[in-house]
XYZ file of N, CA and C in Angstrom:
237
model
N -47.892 17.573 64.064
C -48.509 17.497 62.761
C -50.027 17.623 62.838
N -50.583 17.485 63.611
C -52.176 17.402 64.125
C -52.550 18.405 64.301
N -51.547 20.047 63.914
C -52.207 21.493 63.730
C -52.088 21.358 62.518
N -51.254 20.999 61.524
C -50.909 21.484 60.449
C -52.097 22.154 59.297
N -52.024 22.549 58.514
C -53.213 22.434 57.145
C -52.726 22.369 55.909
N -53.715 21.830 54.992
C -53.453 22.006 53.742
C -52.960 23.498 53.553
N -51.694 23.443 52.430
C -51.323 24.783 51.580
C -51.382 24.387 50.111
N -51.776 22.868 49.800
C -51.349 22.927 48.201
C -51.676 21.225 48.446
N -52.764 20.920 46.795
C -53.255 19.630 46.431
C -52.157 19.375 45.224
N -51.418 18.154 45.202
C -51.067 17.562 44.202
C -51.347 16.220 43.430
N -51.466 16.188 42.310
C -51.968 14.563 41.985
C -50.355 13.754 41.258
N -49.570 14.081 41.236
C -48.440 13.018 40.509
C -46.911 13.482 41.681
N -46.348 12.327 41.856
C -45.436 13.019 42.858
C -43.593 13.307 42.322
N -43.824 13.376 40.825
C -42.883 14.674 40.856
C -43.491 16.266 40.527
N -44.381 16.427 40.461
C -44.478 17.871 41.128
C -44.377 18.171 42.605
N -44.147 17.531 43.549
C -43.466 17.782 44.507
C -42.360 17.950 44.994
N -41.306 17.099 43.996
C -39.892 16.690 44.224
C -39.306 17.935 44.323
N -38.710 18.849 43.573
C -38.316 20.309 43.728
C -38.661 20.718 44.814
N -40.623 21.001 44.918
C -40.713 21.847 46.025
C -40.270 21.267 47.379
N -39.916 20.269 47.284
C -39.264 19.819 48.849
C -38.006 20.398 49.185
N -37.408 20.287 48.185
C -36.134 21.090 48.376
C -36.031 22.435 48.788
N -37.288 23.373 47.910
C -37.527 24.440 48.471
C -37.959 24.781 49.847
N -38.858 23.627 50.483
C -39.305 24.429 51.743
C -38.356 23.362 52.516
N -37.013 22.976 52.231
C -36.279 22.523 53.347
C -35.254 23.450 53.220
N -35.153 23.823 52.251
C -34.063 25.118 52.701
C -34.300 26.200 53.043
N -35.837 26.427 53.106
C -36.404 27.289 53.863
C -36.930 27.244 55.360
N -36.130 25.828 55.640
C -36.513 25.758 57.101
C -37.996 25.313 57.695
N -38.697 25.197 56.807
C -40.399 25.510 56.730
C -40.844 23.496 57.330
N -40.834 23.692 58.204
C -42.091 22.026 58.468
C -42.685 21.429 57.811
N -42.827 20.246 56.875
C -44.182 20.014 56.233
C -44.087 18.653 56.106
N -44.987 18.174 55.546
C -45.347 16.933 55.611
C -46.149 16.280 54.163
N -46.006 15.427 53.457
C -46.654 15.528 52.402
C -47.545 14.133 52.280
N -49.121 14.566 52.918
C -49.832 13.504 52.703
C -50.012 12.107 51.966
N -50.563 11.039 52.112
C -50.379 10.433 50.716
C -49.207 10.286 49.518
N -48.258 10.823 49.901
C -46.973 10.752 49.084
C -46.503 9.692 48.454
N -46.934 8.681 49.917
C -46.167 6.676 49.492
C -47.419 6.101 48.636
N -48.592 6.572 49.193
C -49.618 6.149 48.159
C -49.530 6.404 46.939
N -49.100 7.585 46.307
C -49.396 8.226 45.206
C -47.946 7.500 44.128
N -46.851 6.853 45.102
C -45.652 6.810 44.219
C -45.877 5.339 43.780
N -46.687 4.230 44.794
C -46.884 2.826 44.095
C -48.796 3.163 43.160
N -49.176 3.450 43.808
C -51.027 3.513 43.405
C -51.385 5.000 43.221
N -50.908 5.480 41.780
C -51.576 6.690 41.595
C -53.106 6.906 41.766
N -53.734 6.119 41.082
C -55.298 6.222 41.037
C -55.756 6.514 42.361
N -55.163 5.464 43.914
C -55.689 5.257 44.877
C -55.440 6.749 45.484
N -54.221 7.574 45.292
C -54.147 8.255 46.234
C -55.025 9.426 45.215
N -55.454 9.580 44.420
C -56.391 10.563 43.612
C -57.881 10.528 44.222
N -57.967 8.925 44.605
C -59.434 8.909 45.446
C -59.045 8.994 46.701
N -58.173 9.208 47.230
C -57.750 10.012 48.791
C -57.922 11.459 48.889
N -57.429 12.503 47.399
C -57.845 13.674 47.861
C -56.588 13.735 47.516
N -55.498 13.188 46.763
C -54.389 13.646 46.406
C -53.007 13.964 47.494
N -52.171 14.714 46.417
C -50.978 14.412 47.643
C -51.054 16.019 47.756
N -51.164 16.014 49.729
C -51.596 17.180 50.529
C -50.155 17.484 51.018
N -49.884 18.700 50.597
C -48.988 19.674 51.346
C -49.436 19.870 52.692
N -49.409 19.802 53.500
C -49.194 20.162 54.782
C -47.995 21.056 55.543
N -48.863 22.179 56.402
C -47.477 23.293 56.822
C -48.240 23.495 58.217
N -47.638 24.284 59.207
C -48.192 24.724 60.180
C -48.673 25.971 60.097
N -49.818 26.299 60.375
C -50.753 27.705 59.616
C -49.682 29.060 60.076
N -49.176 28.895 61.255
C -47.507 30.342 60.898
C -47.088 30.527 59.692
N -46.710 29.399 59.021
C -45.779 29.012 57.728
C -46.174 28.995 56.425
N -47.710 29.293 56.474
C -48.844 29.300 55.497
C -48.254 30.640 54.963
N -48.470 31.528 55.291
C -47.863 33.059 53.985
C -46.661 32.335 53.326
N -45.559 32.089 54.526
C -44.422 31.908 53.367
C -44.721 30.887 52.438
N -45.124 29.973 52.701
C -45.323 28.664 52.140
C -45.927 29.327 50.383
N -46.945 29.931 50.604
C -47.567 30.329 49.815
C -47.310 31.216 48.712
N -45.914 32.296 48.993
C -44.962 32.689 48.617
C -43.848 31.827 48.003
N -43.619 30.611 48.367
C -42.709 29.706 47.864
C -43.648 28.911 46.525
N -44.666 29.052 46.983
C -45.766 27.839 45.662
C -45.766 29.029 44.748
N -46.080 30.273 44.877
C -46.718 30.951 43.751
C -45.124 31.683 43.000
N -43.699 31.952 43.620
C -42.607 31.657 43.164
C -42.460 30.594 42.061
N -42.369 29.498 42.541
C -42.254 28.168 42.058
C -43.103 28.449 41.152
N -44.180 28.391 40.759
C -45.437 28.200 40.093
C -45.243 29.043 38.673
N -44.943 30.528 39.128
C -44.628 31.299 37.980
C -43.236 31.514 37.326
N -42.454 31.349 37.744
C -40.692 31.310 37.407
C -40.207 30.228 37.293
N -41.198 28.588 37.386
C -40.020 27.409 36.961
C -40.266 27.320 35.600
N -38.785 27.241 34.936
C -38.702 26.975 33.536
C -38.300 25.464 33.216
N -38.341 24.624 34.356
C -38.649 23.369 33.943
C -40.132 23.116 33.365
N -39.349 22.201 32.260
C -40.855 21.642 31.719
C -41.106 20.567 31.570
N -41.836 19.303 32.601
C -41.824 17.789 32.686
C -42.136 17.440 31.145
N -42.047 16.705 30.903
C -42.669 16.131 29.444
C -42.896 14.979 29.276
């Protein structure tokens, strides 16, 4: 995990929930910073820098391909 990098800042942690699913069925490594922070102490993990996607920079195109997928074609709409 100590190569990995940011691919994607989030501040509330169901916008992550889906994409986990996505990059585990894509096989893809990641790790999601701040995650446990953000699910009891939103505020705290916002002054951390939010909840960090983490990938291994190989996995960065696809990864990036999976966010901008996701990003433009989900027809979920939180409310």
């Amino acid at each position: 995990m100590e190569h990995f990098v940011t691919a994607a800042v989030f501040t509330y942690p169901h916008e992550i929930a889906i994409l986990k699913h996505l990059l585990q069925d894509a096989g893809i490594p990641f790790y999601f910073q701040n995650e446990t922070m953000a699910a009891f102490a939103p505020l705290y993990a916002n002054a951390l820098g939010g909840i960090r996607l983490l990938v291994h920079p190989n996995d960065l195109p696809t990864v990036k391909d999976i966010l901008d997928s996701f990003k433009y074609n989900n027809h979920l709409k939180i409310v």
